[in-house]
């Protein structure tokens, strides 16, 4: 199975973009996310006010989700 970070909580912005509790977050703006440390590093590089591309795995399906500020 692919590694990633299990999504436990989804804020309203992420929910509107299509993210759901139980998704497996695998990348943020092209940076692989295998755990909390990767997540923290990827988030630290984000620019405020810019859209963010997320890749998530839901079951056997991989999806791209664009989060807008």
N, CA, C and O atoms as a CHARMM CRD file, in Angstrom:
* protein
*
  276
    1    1 UNK  N      0.83200  -1.20300   0.00000 PROA 1      0.00000
    2    1 UNK  CA     0.00000   0.00000   0.00000 PROA 1      0.00000
    3    1 UNK  C      0.86700   1.25500   0.00000 PROA 1      0.00000
    4    1 UNK  O      1.97200   1.25900   0.54200 PROA 1      0.00000
    5    2 UNK  N      0.36100   2.29900  -0.60400 PROA 2      0.00000
    6    2 UNK  CA     1.10000   3.56300  -0.63200 PROA 2      0.00000
    7    2 UNK  C      1.07900   4.19600   0.74200 PROA 2      0.00000
    8    2 UNK  O      0.13800   4.01600   1.51600 PROA 2      0.00000
    9    3 UNK  N      2.13600   4.94200   1.03100 PROA 3      0.00000
   10    3 UNK  CA     2.18000   5.63100   2.31200 PROA 3      0.00000
   11    3 UNK  C      1.53300   6.99600   2.16200 PROA 3      0.00000
   12    3 UNK  O      1.34200   7.49800   1.05400 PROA 3      0.00000
   13    4 UNK  N      1.20400   7.57800   3.29000 PROA 4      0.00000
   14    4 UNK  CA     0.57400   8.88700   3.30800 PROA 4      0.00000
   15    4 UNK  C      0.13800   9.21400   4.71700 PROA 4      0.00000
   16    4 UNK  O      0.47800   8.51100   5.66900 PROA 4      0.00000
   17    5 UNK  N     -0.61100  10.27700   4.83900 PROA 5      0.00000
   18    5 UNK  CA    -1.10100  10.72800   6.13200 PROA 5      0.00000
   19    5 UNK  C     -2.61700  10.61300   6.13100 PROA 5      0.00000
   20    5 UNK  O     -3.28900  11.19100   5.27700 PROA 5      0.00000
   21    6 UNK  N     -3.15100   9.87300   7.08100 PROA 6      0.00000
   22    6 UNK  CA    -4.59200   9.67400   7.16600 PROA 6      0.00000
   23    6 UNK  C     -5.27200  10.95100   7.62700 PROA 6      0.00000
   24    6 UNK  O     -4.89400  11.53200   8.64500 PROA 6      0.00000
   25    7 UNK  N     -6.27300  11.38700   6.87800 PROA 7      0.00000
   26    7 UNK  CA    -7.01500  12.61100   7.19900 PROA 7      0.00000
   27    7 UNK  C     -8.05300  12.28300   8.26200 PROA 7      0.00000
   28    7 UNK  O     -8.93700  11.45300   8.05100 PROA 7      0.00000
   29    8 UNK  N     -7.93200  12.95000   9.41400 PROA 8      0.00000
   30    8 UNK  CA    -8.84500  12.71000  10.52400 PROA 8      0.00000
   31    8 UNK  C     -9.90400  13.80400  10.63600 PROA 8      0.00000
   32    8 UNK  O    -11.05200  13.53300  10.99100 PROA 8      0.00000
   33    9 UNK  N     -9.51000  15.04700  10.33100 PROA 9      0.00000
   34    9 UNK  CA   -10.44000  16.17200  10.38300 PROA 9      0.00000
   35    9 UNK  C    -10.37500  16.93500   9.07700 PROA 9      0.00000
   36    9 UNK  O     -9.30600  17.06200   8.48000 PROA 9      0.00000
   37   10 UNK  N    -11.51700  17.44700   8.62700 PROA 10     0.00000
   38   10 UNK  CA   -11.59000  18.20600   7.38400 PROA 10     0.00000
   39   10 UNK  C    -12.28200  19.52700   7.67300 PROA 10     0.00000
   40   10 UNK  O    -13.42400  19.54700   8.13000 PROA 10     0.00000
   41   11 UNK  N    -11.58200  20.64800   7.40300 PROA 11     0.00000
   42   11 UNK  CA   -12.22900  21.94400   7.61200 PROA 11     0.00000
   43   11 UNK  C    -13.17800  22.23400   6.44500 PROA 11     0.00000
   44   11 UNK  O    -13.19200  21.49800   5.45900 PROA 11     0.00000
   45   12 UNK  N    -13.96000  23.29200   6.55500 PROA 12     0.00000
   46   12 UNK  CA   -14.99700  23.55800   5.55900 PROA 12     0.00000
   47   12 UNK  C    -14.40700  23.82900   4.17400 PROA 12     0.00000
   48   12 UNK  O    -14.99100  23.41800   3.17200 PROA 12     0.00000
   49   13 UNK  N    -13.26500  24.51100   4.09900 PROA 13     0.00000
   50   13 UNK  CA   -12.62900  24.78900   2.81500 PROA 13     0.00000
   51   13 UNK  C    -12.21200  23.48700   2.12300 PROA 13     0.00000
   52   13 UNK  O    -12.45300  23.30900   0.92900 PROA 13     0.00000
   53   14 UNK  N    -11.59200  22.58700   2.87200 PROA 14     0.00000
   54   14 UNK  CA   -11.16900  21.30100   2.31300 PROA 14     0.00000
   55   14 UNK  C    -12.37400  20.44600   1.92800 PROA 14     0.00000
   56   14 UNK  O    -12.34100  19.75300   0.91100 PROA 14     0.00000
   57   15 UNK  N    -13.43200  20.48900   2.72800 PROA 15     0.00000
   58   15 UNK  CA   -14.64500  19.72500   2.42100 PROA 15     0.00000
   59   15 UNK  C    -15.27100  20.22900   1.12100 PROA 15     0.00000
   60   15 UNK  O    -15.70600  19.43200   0.29000 PROA 15     0.00000
   61   16 UNK  N    -15.31600  21.53500   0.94800 PROA 16     0.00000
   62   16 UNK  CA   -15.85800  22.10300  -0.29800 PROA 16     0.00000
   63   16 UNK  C    -15.03200  21.66200  -1.50300 PROA 16     0.00000
   64   16 UNK  O    -15.57600  21.47200  -2.59100 PROA 16     0.00000
   65   17 UNK  N    -13.73900  21.50100  -1.31900 PROA 17     0.00000
   66   17 UNK  CA   -12.85400  21.07700  -2.41200 PROA 17     0.00000
   67   17 UNK  C    -12.98900  19.58600  -2.70000 PROA 17     0.00000
   68   17 UNK  O    -12.55400  19.12300  -3.75400 PROA 17     0.00000
   69   18 UNK  N    -13.58800  18.82500  -1.77700 PROA 18     0.00000
   70   18 UNK  CA   -13.81600  17.40200  -2.01500 PROA 18     0.00000
   71   18 UNK  C    -13.07500  16.44700  -1.09700 PROA 18     0.00000
   72   18 UNK  O    -13.20600  15.23300  -1.24700 PROA 18     0.00000
   73   19 UNK  N    -12.29900  16.96300  -0.15200 PROA 19     0.00000
   74   19 UNK  CA   -11.56900  16.09000   0.76700 PROA 19     0.00000
   75   19 UNK  C    -12.54000  15.51900   1.81000 PROA 19     0.00000
   76   19 UNK  O    -13.47400  16.19500   2.24100 PROA 19     0.00000
   77   20 UNK  N    -12.30200  14.27400   2.20000 PROA 20     0.00000
   78   20 UNK  CA   -13.16100  13.61100   3.18700 PROA 20     0.00000
   79   20 UNK  C    -12.32000  12.97400   4.29000 PROA 20     0.00000
   80   20 UNK  O    -11.16400  12.60300   4.08300 PROA 20     0.00000
   81   21 UNK  N    -12.92700  12.86100   5.45400 PROA 21     0.00000
   82   21 UNK  CA   -12.28800  12.14400   6.55700 PROA 21     0.00000
   83   21 UNK  C    -12.02600  10.71100   6.09400 PROA 21     0.00000
   84   21 UNK  O    -12.89700  10.07900   5.49500 PROA 21     0.00000
   85   22 UNK  N    -10.83800  10.20600   6.37000 PROA 22     0.00000
   86   22 UNK  CA   -10.48200   8.85700   5.94100 PROA 22     0.00000
   87   22 UNK  C     -9.64500   8.82900   4.67200 PROA 22     0.00000
   88   22 UNK  O     -9.08300   7.79100   4.32300 PROA 22     0.00000
   89   23 UNK  N     -9.55500   9.98600   3.96000 PROA 23     0.00000
   90   23 UNK  CA    -8.67300  10.05300   2.79700 PROA 23     0.00000
   91   23 UNK  C     -7.23300   9.88100   3.26200 PROA 23     0.00000
   92   23 UNK  O     -6.90100  10.17400   4.41100 PROA 23     0.00000
   93   24 UNK  N     -6.39200   9.40600   2.36700 PROA 24     0.00000
   94   24 UNK  CA    -4.96400   9.28400   2.64300 PROA 24     0.00000
   95   24 UNK  C     -4.26100  10.36700   1.82800 PROA 24     0.00000
   96   24 UNK  O     -4.20900  10.29100   0.60100 PROA 24     0.00000
   97   25 UNK  N     -3.72200  11.37100   2.51200 PROA 25     0.00000
   98   25 UNK  CA    -3.02300  12.47200   1.85300 PROA 25     0.00000
   99   25 UNK  C     -1.64400  11.97800   1.43600 PROA 25     0.00000
  100   25 UNK  O     -0.84700  11.57200   2.28100 PROA 25     0.00000
  101   26 UNK  N     -1.35500  12.01000   0.11600 PROA 26     0.00000
  102   26 UNK  CA    -0.08900  11.47700  -0.37800 PROA 26     0.00000
  103   26 UNK  C      0.86200  12.55500  -0.88300 PROA 26     0.00000
  104   26 UNK  O      2.06600  12.31300  -0.97000 PROA 26     0.00000
  105   27 UNK  N      0.35000  13.74900  -1.22100 PROA 27     0.00000
  106   27 UNK  CA     1.25400  14.83200  -1.61100 PROA 27     0.00000
  107   27 UNK  C      0.59000  16.19300  -1.47300 PROA 27     0.00000
  108   27 UNK  O     -0.63200  16.32900  -1.54500 PROA 27     0.00000
  109   28 UNK  N      1.44100  17.19700  -1.27100 PROA 28     0.00000
  110   28 UNK  CA     1.02600  18.60000  -1.19300 PROA 28     0.00000
  111   28 UNK  C      1.89300  19.36600  -2.17200 PROA 28     0.00000
  112   28 UNK  O      3.11400  19.41500  -2.02300 PROA 28     0.00000
  113   29 UNK  N      1.26100  19.96400  -3.17500 PROA 29     0.00000
  114   29 UNK  CA     1.99300  20.70200  -4.21800 PROA 29     0.00000
  115   29 UNK  C      3.18200  19.91200  -4.75700 PROA 29     0.00000
  116   29 UNK  O      4.26600  20.46300  -4.94700 PROA 29     0.00000
  117   30 UNK  N      2.97500  18.62100  -5.00000 PROA 30     0.00000
  118   30 UNK  CA     4.00700  17.78100  -5.58900 PROA 30     0.00000
  119   30 UNK  C      5.02300  17.20700  -4.61900 PROA 30     0.00000
  120   30 UNK  O      5.88400  16.42200  -5.01700 PROA 30     0.00000
  121   31 UNK  N      4.93500  17.58900  -3.34900 PROA 31     0.00000
  122   31 UNK  CA     5.86300  17.04900  -2.33900 PROA 31     0.00000
  123   31 UNK  C      5.21500  15.83300  -1.68300 PROA 31     0.00000
  124   31 UNK  O      4.10400  15.91900  -1.16100 PROA 31     0.00000
  125   32 UNK  N      5.91300  14.71000  -1.71300 PROA 32     0.00000
  126   32 UNK  CA     5.38400  13.47200  -1.13400 PROA 32     0.00000
  127   32 UNK  C      5.15100  13.63500   0.36400 PROA 32     0.00000
  128   32 UNK  O      5.95000  14.25500   1.06600 PROA 32     0.00000
  129   33 UNK  N      4.05800  13.07500   0.83600 PROA 33     0.00000
  130   33 UNK  CA     3.72500  13.08600   2.26500 PROA 33     0.00000
  131   33 UNK  C      3.59600  11.64100   2.71800 PROA 33     0.00000
  132   33 UNK  O      2.65500  10.94300   2.34100 PROA 33     0.00000
  133   34 UNK  N      4.56300  11.19300   3.54000 PROA 34     0.00000
  134   34 UNK  CA     4.52000   9.83100   4.06700 PROA 34     0.00000
  135   34 UNK  C      4.18100   9.82500   5.55500 PROA 34     0.00000
  136   34 UNK  O      3.90600   8.77300   6.13100 PROA 34     0.00000
  137   35 UNK  N      4.20400  10.99300   6.16800 PROA 35     0.00000
  138   35 UNK  CA     3.92300  11.08300   7.59900 PROA 35     0.00000
  139   35 UNK  C      3.86200  12.53600   8.03700 PROA 35     0.00000
  140   35 UNK  O      3.87400  13.44700   7.21000 PROA 35     0.00000
  141   36 UNK  N      3.79600  12.74000   9.33500 PROA 36     0.00000
  142   36 UNK  CA     3.63700  14.08300   9.90000 PROA 36     0.00000
  143   36 UNK  C      4.82100  14.99200   9.57000 PROA 36     0.00000
  144   36 UNK  O      4.62300  16.16600   9.25600 PROA 36     0.00000
  145   37 UNK  N      6.03900  14.47300   9.63600 PROA 37     0.00000
  146   37 UNK  CA     7.21700  15.30200   9.34800 PROA 37     0.00000
  147   37 UNK  C      7.18500  15.81200   7.90900 PROA 37     0.00000
  148   37 UNK  O      7.48300  16.98000   7.66100 PROA 37     0.00000
  149   38 UNK  N      6.82600  14.94800   6.96000 PROA 38     0.00000
  150   38 UNK  CA     6.70400  15.37100   5.55500 PROA 38     0.00000
  151   38 UNK  C      5.60600  16.42100   5.40500 PROA 38     0.00000
  152   38 UNK  O      5.77200  17.40300   4.68100 PROA 38     0.00000
  153   39 UNK  N      4.48500  16.20800   6.09000 PROA 39     0.00000
  154   39 UNK  CA     3.38000  17.16700   6.05300 PROA 39     0.00000
  155   39 UNK  C      3.85100  18.53700   6.54800 PROA 39     0.00000
  156   39 UNK  O      3.61000  19.55600   5.90000 PROA 39     0.00000
  157   40 UNK  N      4.52000  18.55100   7.69600 PROA 40     0.00000
  158   40 UNK  CA     5.00200  19.81300   8.27000 PROA 40     0.00000
  159   40 UNK  C      5.97100  20.52100   7.31900 PROA 40     0.00000
  160   40 UNK  O      5.89600  21.73700   7.14800 PROA 40     0.00000
  161   41 UNK  N      6.88400  19.75800   6.70000 PROA 41     0.00000
  162   41 UNK  CA     7.84400  20.35800   5.76100 PROA 41     0.00000
  163   41 UNK  C      7.12900  20.93200   4.54100 PROA 41     0.00000
  164   41 UNK  O      7.45000  22.03300   4.09300 PROA 41     0.00000
  165   42 UNK  N      6.16600  20.19500   4.00500 PROA 42     0.00000
  166   42 UNK  CA     5.44100  20.66100   2.81500 PROA 42     0.00000
  167   42 UNK  C      4.62900  21.91300   3.13400 PROA 42     0.00000
  168   42 UNK  O      4.62200  22.85900   2.34700 PROA 42     0.00000
  169   43 UNK  N      3.95500  21.93100   4.26300 PROA 43     0.00000
  170   43 UNK  CA     3.13800  23.08300   4.65200 PROA 43     0.00000
  171   43 UNK  C      4.01800  24.31500   4.86000 PROA 43     0.00000
  172   43 UNK  O      3.60200  25.43100   4.54800 PROA 43     0.00000
  173   44 UNK  N      5.22000  24.12600   5.37900 PROA 44     0.00000
  174   44 UNK  CA     6.12300  25.24700   5.63700 PROA 44     0.00000
  175   44 UNK  C      6.53600  25.95700   4.34400 PROA 44     0.00000
  176   44 UNK  O      6.94000  27.11900   4.39300 PROA 44     0.00000
  177   45 UNK  N      6.44400  25.28700   3.18800 PROA 45     0.00000
  178   45 UNK  CA     6.85400  25.89000   1.92200 PROA 45     0.00000
  179   45 UNK  C      5.70600  26.59900   1.20500 PROA 45     0.00000
  180   45 UNK  O      5.93200  27.27600   0.20200 PROA 45     0.00000
  181   46 UNK  N      4.48200  26.45300   1.70500 PROA 46     0.00000
  182   46 UNK  CA     3.32300  27.03800   1.02300 PROA 46     0.00000
  183   46 UNK  C      3.31300  28.55200   1.14600 PROA 46     0.00000
  184   46 UNK  O      3.74600  29.11500   2.15200 PROA 46     0.00000
  185   47 UNK  N      2.81200  29.19600   0.10400 PROA 47     0.00000
  186   47 UNK  CA     2.69500  30.65300   0.08600 PROA 47     0.00000
  187   47 UNK  C      1.25700  31.02300   0.45900 PROA 47     0.00000
  188   47 UNK  O      0.30200  30.48600  -0.10200 PROA 47     0.00000
  189   48 UNK  N      1.11800  31.93100   1.39600 PROA 48     0.00000
  190   48 UNK  CA    -0.20200  32.36700   1.84300 PROA 48     0.00000
  191   48 UNK  C     -0.95800  33.00800   0.67800 PROA 48     0.00000
  192   48 UNK  O     -0.40500  33.79500  -0.09000 PROA 48     0.00000
  193   49 UNK  N     -2.23800  32.64700   0.57000 PROA 49     0.00000
  194   49 UNK  CA    -3.08300  33.22800  -0.46100 PROA 49     0.00000
  195   49 UNK  C     -3.01900  32.54100  -1.81300 PROA 49     0.00000
  196   49 UNK  O     -3.71900  32.94600  -2.74100 PROA 49     0.00000
  197   50 UNK  N     -2.18100  31.49400  -1.94600 PROA 50     0.00000
  198   50 UNK  CA    -2.04800  30.76900  -3.21600 PROA 50     0.00000
  199   50 UNK  C     -2.80100  29.43800  -3.12900 PROA 50     0.00000
  200   50 UNK  O     -2.85700  28.82900  -2.06100 PROA 50     0.00000
  201   51 UNK  N     -3.38000  28.98400  -4.24400 PROA 51     0.00000
  202   51 UNK  CA    -4.02400  27.66700  -4.25200 PROA 51     0.00000
  203   51 UNK  C     -3.00900  26.55800  -3.97100 PROA 51     0.00000
  204   51 UNK  O     -1.81700  26.71800  -4.23500 PROA 51     0.00000
  205   52 UNK  N     -3.48500  25.44100  -3.43800 PROA 52     0.00000
  206   52 UNK  CA    -2.63900  24.30200  -3.08700 PROA 52     0.00000
  207   52 UNK  C     -3.21800  23.05200  -3.75600 PROA 52     0.00000
  208   52 UNK  O     -4.42100  22.79800  -3.67700 PROA 52     0.00000
  209   53 UNK  N     -2.35300  22.27500  -4.41200 PROA 53     0.00000
  210   53 UNK  CA    -2.78800  21.01600  -5.01400 PROA 53     0.00000
  211   53 UNK  C     -2.45600  19.85700  -4.07400 PROA 53     0.00000
  212   53 UNK  O     -1.30700  19.67000  -3.67400 PROA 53     0.00000
  213   54 UNK  N     -3.47400  19.09600  -3.73700 PROA 54     0.00000
  214   54 UNK  CA    -3.30500  17.92700  -2.88100 PROA 54     0.00000
  215   54 UNK  C     -3.58900  16.67500  -3.69800 PROA 54     0.00000
  216   54 UNK  O     -4.43300  16.68700  -4.59400 PROA 54     0.00000
  217   55 UNK  N     -2.89000  15.61000  -3.39100 PROA 55     0.00000
  218   55 UNK  CA    -3.22900  14.29400  -3.94400 PROA 55     0.00000
  219   55 UNK  C     -3.66300  13.44000  -2.77900 PROA 55     0.00000
  220   55 UNK  O     -2.97700  13.35800  -1.76000 PROA 55     0.00000
  221   56 UNK  N     -4.81400  12.80100  -2.93900 PROA 56     0.00000
  222   56 UNK  CA    -5.33000  11.92900  -1.89400 PROA 56     0.00000
  223   56 UNK  C     -5.71500  10.59200  -2.50400 PROA 56     0.00000
  224   56 UNK  O     -6.03600  10.49000  -3.68800 PROA 56     0.00000
  225   57 UNK  N     -5.67400   9.58900  -1.67500 PROA 57     0.00000
  226   57 UNK  CA    -6.10400   8.24800  -2.06100 PROA 57     0.00000
  227   57 UNK  C     -7.33700   7.92900  -1.23100 PROA 57     0.00000
  228   57 UNK  O     -7.32600   8.02600  -0.00400 PROA 57     0.00000
  229   58 UNK  N     -8.40000   7.54600  -1.92800 PROA 58     0.00000
  230   58 UNK  CA    -9.65000   7.15000  -1.26600 PROA 58     0.00000
  231   58 UNK  C     -9.98200   5.75900  -1.77500 PROA 58     0.00000
  232   58 UNK  O    -10.40800   5.58000  -2.91600 PROA 58     0.00000
  233   59 UNK  N     -9.77700   4.77800  -0.90400 PROA 59     0.00000
  234   59 UNK  CA    -9.93600   3.39800  -1.35100 PROA 59     0.00000
  235   59 UNK  C     -8.84000   3.08300  -2.35100 PROA 59     0.00000
  236   59 UNK  O     -7.65600   3.18700  -2.03200 PROA 59     0.00000
  237   60 UNK  N     -9.22900   2.69600  -3.57100 PROA 60     0.00000
  238   60 UNK  CA    -8.24800   2.39400  -4.60400 PROA 60     0.00000
  239   60 UNK  C     -8.10400   3.53500  -5.60400 PROA 60     0.00000
  240   60 UNK  O     -7.36400   3.42000  -6.58100 PROA 60     0.00000
  241   61 UNK  N     -8.80700   4.63200  -5.36100 PROA 61     0.00000
  242   61 UNK  CA    -8.80500   5.76200  -6.28700 PROA 61     0.00000
  243   61 UNK  C     -7.90000   6.87800  -5.79800 PROA 61     0.00000
  244   61 UNK  O     -7.91900   7.23500  -4.62000 PROA 61     0.00000
  245   62 UNK  N     -7.09900   7.43200  -6.72000 PROA 62     0.00000
  246   62 UNK  CA    -6.27900   8.58700  -6.39200 PROA 62     0.00000
  247   62 UNK  C     -6.91800   9.81300  -7.02800 PROA 62     0.00000
  248   62 UNK  O     -7.35100   9.76800  -8.18000 PROA 62     0.00000
  249   63 UNK  N     -6.97400  10.89900  -6.28100 PROA 63     0.00000
  250   63 UNK  CA    -7.59400  12.12600  -6.78500 PROA 63     0.00000
  251   63 UNK  C     -6.70500  13.31300  -6.50400 PROA 63     0.00000
  252   63 UNK  O     -5.93200  13.32200  -5.54600 PROA 63     0.00000
  253   64 UNK  N     -6.82800  14.32400  -7.36200 PROA 64     0.00000
  254   64 UNK  CA    -6.18900  15.60600  -7.11500 PROA 64     0.00000
  255   64 UNK  C     -7.26300  16.56100  -6.61600 PROA 64     0.00000
  256   64 UNK  O     -8.37000  16.60300  -7.15200 PROA 64     0.00000
  257   65 UNK  N     -6.92600  17.31600  -5.59800 PROA 65     0.00000
  258   65 UNK  CA    -7.85100  18.27800  -5.00100 PROA 65     0.00000
  259   65 UNK  C     -7.16300  19.62400  -4.95200 PROA 65     0.00000
  260   65 UNK  O     -6.05300  19.74300  -4.43200 PROA 65     0.00000
  261   66 UNK  N     -7.81500  20.63600  -5.48900 PROA 66     0.00000
  262   66 UNK  CA    -7.25500  21.99000  -5.47500 PROA 66     0.00000
  263   66 UNK  C     -7.92500  22.76700  -4.34300 PROA 66     0.00000
  264   66 UNK  O     -9.13500  22.99400  -4.35900 PROA 66     0.00000
  265   67 UNK  N     -7.11500  23.17000  -3.36100 PROA 67     0.00000
  266   67 UNK  CA    -7.61300  23.99600  -2.26600 PROA 67     0.00000
  267   67 UNK  C     -7.35800  25.45200  -2.59600 PROA 67     0.00000
  268   67 UNK  O     -6.22900  25.84500  -2.88800 PROA 67     0.00000
  269   68 UNK  N     -8.40200  26.24000  -2.55000 PROA 68     0.00000
  270   68 UNK  CA    -8.25600  27.67300  -2.79300 PROA 68     0.00000
  271   68 UNK  C     -8.23500  28.40000  -1.46100 PROA 68     0.00000
  272   68 UNK  O     -8.89300  27.98000  -0.50900 PROA 68     0.00000
  273   69 UNK  N     -7.47500  29.50000  -1.39100 PROA 69     0.00000
  274   69 UNK  CA    -7.39800  30.25900  -0.12200 PROA 69     0.00000
  275   69 UNK  C     -8.73200  30.89200   0.24200 PROA 69     0.00000
  276   69 UNK  O     -8.83800  31.56000   1.27100 PROA 69     0.00000
